[in-house]
Coordinates of C-alpha atoms in Angstrom, one line a residue:
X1455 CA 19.5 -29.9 11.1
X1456 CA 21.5 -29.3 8.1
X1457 CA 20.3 -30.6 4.2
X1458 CA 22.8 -31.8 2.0
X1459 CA 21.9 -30.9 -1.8
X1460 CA 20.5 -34.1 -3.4
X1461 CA 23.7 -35.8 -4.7
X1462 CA 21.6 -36.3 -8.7
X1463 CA 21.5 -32.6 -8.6
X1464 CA 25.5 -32.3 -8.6
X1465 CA 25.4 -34.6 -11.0
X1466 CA 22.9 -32.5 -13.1
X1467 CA 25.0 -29.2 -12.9
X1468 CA 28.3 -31.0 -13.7
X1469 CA 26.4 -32.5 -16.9
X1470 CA 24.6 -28.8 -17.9
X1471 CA 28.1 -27.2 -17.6
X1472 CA 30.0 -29.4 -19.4
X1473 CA 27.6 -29.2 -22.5
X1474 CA 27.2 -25.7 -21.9
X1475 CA 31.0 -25.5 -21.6
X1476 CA 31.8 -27.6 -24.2
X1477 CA 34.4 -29.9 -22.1
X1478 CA 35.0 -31.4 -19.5
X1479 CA 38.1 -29.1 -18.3
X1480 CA 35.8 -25.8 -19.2
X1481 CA 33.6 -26.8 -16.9
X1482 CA 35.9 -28.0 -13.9
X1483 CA 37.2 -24.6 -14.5
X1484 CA 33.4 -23.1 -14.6
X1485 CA 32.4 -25.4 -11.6
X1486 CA 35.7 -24.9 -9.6
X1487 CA 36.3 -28.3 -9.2
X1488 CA 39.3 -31.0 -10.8
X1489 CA 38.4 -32.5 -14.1
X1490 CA 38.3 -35.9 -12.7
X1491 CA 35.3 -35.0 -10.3
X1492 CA 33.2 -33.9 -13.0
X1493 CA 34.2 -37.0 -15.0
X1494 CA 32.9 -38.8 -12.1
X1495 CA 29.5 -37.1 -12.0
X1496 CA 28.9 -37.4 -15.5
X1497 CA 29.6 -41.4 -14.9
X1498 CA 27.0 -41.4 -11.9
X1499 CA 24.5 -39.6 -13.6
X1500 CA 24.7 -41.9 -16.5
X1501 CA 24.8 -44.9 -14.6
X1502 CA 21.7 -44.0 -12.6
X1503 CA 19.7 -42.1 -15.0
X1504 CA 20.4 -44.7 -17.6
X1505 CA 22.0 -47.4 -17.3
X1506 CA 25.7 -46.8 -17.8
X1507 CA 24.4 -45.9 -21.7
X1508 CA 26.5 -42.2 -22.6
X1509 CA 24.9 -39.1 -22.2
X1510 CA 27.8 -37.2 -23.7
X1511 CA 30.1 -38.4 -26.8
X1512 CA 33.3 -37.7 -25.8
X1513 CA 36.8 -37.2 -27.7
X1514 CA 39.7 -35.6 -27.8
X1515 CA 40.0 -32.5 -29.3
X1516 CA 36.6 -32.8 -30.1
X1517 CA 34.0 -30.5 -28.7
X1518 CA 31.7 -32.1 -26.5
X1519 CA 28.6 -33.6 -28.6
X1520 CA 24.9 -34.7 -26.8
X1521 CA 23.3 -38.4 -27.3
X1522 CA 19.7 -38.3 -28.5
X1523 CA 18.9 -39.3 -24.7
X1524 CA 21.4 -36.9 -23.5
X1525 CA 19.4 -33.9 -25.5
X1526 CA 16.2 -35.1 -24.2
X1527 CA 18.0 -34.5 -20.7
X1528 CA 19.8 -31.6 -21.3
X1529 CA 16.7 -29.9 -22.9
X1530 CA 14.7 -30.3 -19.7
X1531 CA 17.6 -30.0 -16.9
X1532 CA 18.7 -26.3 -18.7
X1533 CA 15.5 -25.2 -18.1
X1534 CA 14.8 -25.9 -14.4
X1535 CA 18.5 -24.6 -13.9
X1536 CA 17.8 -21.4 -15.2
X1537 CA 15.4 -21.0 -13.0
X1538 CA 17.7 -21.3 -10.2
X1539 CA 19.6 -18.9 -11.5
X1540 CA 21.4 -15.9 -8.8
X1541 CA 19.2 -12.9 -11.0
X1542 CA 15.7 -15.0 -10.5
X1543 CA 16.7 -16.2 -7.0
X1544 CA 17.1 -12.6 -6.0
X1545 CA 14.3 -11.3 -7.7
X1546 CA 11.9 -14.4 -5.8
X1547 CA 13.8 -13.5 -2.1
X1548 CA 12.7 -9.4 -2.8
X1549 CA 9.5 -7.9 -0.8
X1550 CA 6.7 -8.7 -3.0
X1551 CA 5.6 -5.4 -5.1
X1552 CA 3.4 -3.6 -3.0
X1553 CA 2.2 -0.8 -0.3
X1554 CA 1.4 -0.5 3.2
X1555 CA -1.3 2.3 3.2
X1556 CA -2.3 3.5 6.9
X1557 CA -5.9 5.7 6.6
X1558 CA -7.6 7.6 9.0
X1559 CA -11.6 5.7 9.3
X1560 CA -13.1 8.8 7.7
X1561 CA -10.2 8.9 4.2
X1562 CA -10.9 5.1 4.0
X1563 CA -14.5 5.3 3.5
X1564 CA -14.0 8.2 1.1
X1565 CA -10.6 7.0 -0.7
X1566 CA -10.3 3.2 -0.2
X1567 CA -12.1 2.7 -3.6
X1568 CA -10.3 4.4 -6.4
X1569 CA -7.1 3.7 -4.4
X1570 CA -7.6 -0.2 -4.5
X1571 CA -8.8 0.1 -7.8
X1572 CA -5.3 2.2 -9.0
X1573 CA -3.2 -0.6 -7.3
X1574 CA -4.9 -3.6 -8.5
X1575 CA -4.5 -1.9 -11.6
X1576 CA -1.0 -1.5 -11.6
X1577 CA -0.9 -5.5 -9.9
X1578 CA 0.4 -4.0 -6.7
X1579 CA -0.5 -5.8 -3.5
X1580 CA -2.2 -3.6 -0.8
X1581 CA -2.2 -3.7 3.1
X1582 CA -4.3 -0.9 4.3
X1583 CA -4.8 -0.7 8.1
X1584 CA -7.0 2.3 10.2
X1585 CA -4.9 4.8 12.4
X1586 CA -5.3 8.2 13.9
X1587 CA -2.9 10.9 13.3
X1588 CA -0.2 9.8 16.1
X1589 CA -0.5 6.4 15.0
X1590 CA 0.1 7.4 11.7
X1591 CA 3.2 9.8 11.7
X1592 CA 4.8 7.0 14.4
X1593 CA 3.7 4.1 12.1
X1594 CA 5.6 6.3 8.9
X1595 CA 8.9 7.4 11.2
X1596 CA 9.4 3.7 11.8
X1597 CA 9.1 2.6 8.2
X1598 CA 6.0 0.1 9.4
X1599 CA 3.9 2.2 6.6
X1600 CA 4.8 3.3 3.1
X1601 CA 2.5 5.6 2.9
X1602 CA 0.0 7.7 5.4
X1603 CA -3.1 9.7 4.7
X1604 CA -4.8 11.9 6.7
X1605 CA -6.2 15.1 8.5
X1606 CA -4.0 18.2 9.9
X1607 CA -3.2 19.1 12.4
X1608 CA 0.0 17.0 12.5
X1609 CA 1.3 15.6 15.7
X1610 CA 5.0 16.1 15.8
X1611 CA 6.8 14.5 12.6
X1612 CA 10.3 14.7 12.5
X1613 CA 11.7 12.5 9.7
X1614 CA 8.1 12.6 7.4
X1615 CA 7.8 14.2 4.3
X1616 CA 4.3 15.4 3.4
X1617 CA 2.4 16.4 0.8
X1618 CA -0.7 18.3 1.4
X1619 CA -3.3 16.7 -1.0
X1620 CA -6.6 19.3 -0.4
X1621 CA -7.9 22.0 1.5
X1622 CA -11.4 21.8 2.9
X1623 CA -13.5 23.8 4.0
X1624 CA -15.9 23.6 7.0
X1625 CA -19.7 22.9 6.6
X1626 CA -22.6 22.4 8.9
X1627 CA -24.0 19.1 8.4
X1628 CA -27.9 17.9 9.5
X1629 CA -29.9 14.8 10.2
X1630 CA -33.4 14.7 7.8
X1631 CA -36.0 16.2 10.0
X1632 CA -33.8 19.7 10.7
X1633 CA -35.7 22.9 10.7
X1634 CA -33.1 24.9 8.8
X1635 CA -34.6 25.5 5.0
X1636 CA -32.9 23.3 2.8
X1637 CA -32.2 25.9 0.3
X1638 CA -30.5 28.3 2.9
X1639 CA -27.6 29.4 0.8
X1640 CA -25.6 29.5 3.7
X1641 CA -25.5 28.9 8.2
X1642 CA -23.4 31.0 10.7
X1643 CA -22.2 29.6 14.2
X1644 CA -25.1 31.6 15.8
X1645 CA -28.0 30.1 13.7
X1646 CA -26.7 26.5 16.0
X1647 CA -28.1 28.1 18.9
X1648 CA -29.9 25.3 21.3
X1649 CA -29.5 22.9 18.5
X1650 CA -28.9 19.4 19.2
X1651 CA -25.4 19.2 18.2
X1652 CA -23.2 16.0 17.9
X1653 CA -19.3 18.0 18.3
X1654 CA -15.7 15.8 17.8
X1655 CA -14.3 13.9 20.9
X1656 CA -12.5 16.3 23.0
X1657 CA -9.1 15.4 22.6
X1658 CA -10.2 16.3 19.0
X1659 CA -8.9 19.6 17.5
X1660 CA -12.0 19.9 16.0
X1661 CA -13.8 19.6 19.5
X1662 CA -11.9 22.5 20.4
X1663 CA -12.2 24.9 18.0
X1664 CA -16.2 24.0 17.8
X1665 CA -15.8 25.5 21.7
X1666 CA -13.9 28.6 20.8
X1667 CA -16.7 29.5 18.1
X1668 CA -19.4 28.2 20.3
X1669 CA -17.9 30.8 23.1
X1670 CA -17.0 33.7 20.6
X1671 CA -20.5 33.9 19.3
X1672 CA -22.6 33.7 23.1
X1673 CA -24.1 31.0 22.2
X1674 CA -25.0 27.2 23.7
X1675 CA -26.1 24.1 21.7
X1676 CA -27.9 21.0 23.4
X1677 CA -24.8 18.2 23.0
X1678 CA -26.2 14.8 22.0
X1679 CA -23.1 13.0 21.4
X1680 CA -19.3 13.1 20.6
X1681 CA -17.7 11.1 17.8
X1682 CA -14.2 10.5 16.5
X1683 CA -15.1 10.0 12.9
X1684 CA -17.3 10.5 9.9
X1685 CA -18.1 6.6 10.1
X1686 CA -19.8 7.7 13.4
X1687 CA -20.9 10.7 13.0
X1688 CA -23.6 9.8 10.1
X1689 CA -25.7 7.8 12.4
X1690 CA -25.6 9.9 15.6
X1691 CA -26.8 12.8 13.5
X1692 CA -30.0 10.7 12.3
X1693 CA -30.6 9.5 15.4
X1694 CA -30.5 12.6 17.5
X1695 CA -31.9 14.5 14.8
X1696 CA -28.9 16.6 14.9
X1697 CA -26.2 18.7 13.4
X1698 CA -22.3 19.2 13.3
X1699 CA -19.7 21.4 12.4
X1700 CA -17.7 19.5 10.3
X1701 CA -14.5 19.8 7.5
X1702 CA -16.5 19.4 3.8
X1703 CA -15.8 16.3 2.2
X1704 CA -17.5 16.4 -1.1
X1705 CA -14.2 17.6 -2.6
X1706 CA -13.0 13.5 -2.1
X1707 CA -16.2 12.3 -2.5
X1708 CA -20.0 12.7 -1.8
X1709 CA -22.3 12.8 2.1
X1710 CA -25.1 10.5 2.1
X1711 CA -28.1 11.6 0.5
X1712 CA -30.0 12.0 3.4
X1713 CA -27.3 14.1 5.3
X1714 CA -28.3 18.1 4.6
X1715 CA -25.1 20.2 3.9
X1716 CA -25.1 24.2 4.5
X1717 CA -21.4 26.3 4.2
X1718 CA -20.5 27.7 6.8
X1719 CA -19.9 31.7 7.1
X1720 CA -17.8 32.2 9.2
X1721 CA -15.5 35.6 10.2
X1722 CA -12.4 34.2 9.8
X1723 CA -13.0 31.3 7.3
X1724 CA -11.1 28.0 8.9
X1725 CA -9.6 24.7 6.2
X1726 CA -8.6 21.5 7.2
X1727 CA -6.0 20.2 5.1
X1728 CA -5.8 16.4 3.9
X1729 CA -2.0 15.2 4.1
X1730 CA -0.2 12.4 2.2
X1731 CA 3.0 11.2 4.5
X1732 CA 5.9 9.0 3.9
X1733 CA 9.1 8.8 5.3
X1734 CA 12.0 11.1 4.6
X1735 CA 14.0 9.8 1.6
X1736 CA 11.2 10.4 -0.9
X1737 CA 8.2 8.6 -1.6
X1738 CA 8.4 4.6 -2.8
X1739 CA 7.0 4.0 -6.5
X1740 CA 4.1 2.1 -5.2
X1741 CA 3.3 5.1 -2.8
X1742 CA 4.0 7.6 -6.2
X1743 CA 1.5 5.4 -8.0
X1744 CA -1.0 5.9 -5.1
X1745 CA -0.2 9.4 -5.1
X1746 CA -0.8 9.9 -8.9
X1747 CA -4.2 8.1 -8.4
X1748 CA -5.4 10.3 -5.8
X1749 CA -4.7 13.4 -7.6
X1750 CA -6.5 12.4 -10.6
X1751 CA -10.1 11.2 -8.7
X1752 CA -9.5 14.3 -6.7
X1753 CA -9.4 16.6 -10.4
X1754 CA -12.4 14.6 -11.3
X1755 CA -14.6 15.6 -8.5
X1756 CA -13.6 19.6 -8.8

């Protein structure tokens, strides 16, 4: 069903106009209407506003001139005009200033703080949502997200751009209660022999490469559980009294204090790598400003 504009607020423009204007054929021409129709409005809104009494003074050759009730009008009607205006309509109809952020569980736990703290500090609006790393690249090649962080290795990701944001190492990770000596300045594969051992999900690329090392140095651990993510893995190691394999995240931010952290010496040394994505075109300012965040908390916790 169609809305007509309220006929007083015809009235009102052709009255703002022709002061604004200065007459009453300036702002026919401004309106794009005859001079007689604006005539008419100015009449109307006089006659219903108050009482047939003259807004305008009107004579010829003279520029138009405002009645003390006609400035008291004016002064208010400019006003809620200009904030009709095309500039401030467009600016209300544009997305709201912002960024859709798509974390993996285990970089939200870590990096949701000092993010949400940049944006809100910058008065950008945040809309942060959990994915894995297919969900992720899909979620940035369809422009659903703004911006992606997470874990390589990358699925496929044809139209992203990346950025990779740190490079971490691996580190074996323990339960309170472990036998290993605390200030062991370091843990190979082989010292994991018949440990209870909580290892990735087996999709996981990090499951898989916990079997290659596993197989390369003859040994076997007791498997208590598989996880997906940090979030999980904390509490399966407690409660199993076990360890892990697992990428070192103390370069985003610190383990629990009751988790026990060893490096890991390996051969061949192995990095997982934490990636920033966004789609190809280059990076939106409220992504930059997320970006810019990130590097400095990660500087501070070299």
């Amino acid at each position: 069903m169609s809305r007509k504009l309220p006929r007083h607020l015809t009235w009102l423009e052709a009255f703002v106009a022709a002061v604004e204007t200065g007459s009453l054929e300036a702002a026919a021409q401004h309106l794009g209407v005859a001079r007689s129709v604006v005539s008419e409005h100015l009449r109307a809104l006089e006659e219903t506003l108050v009482e047939g009494e003259p807004l305008v003074e009107r004579g010829p050759g003279r520029r138009l001139r405002l009645t003390p009730r006609g400035e008291r009008l004016f002064a208010g009607a400019q006003a809620s005009f200009h904030q009709l205006d095309l500039k401030r309509l467009r600016d209300l109809a544009a997305p709201e200033p912002g960024l859709r952020l798509g974390l993996s569980p285990t970089l939200s736990a870590a990096l949701m703080e000092p993010l949400a703290k940049a944006l809100a500090a910058a008065d950008l609006k945040l809309e942060a949502a959990f994915g894995g790393a297919h969900d992720l690249v899909r979620q940035i090649q369809t422009r659903q997200l703004d911006l992606a962080l997470g874990f390589t290795p990358l699925p496929p990701h044809r139209g992203v751009e990346y950025r990779v944001l740190a490079r971490l190492p691996f580190v074996v990770l323990a339960g309170p209660g472990c036998g290993w000596p605390k200030t062991a300045p370091f843990l190979r594969v082989k010292d994991l022999a018949d440990q209870p051992f909580v290892d990735w999900l087996r999709d996981d690329p990090y499951g898989g490469a916990n079997s290659a090392r596993f197989q390369a140095a003859g040994i076997q651990v007791r498997e208590s559980a598989r996880v997906e993510s940090f979030l999980q893995l904390y509490p399966a190691l407690r409660a199993f009294g076990a360890c892990a394999i697992a990428p070192d995240l103390r370069a985003l931010g610190p383990f629990p204090p009751d988790i026990l952290v060893w490096p890991l010496k390996e051969r061949k040394s192995q990095v997982v790598e934490v990636v920033a994505l966004w789609p190809s075109g280059g990076a939106s300012p409220a992504a930059e400003t997320c970006l810019k965040a990130l590097a400095a908390h990660l500087r501070k916790r070299r």
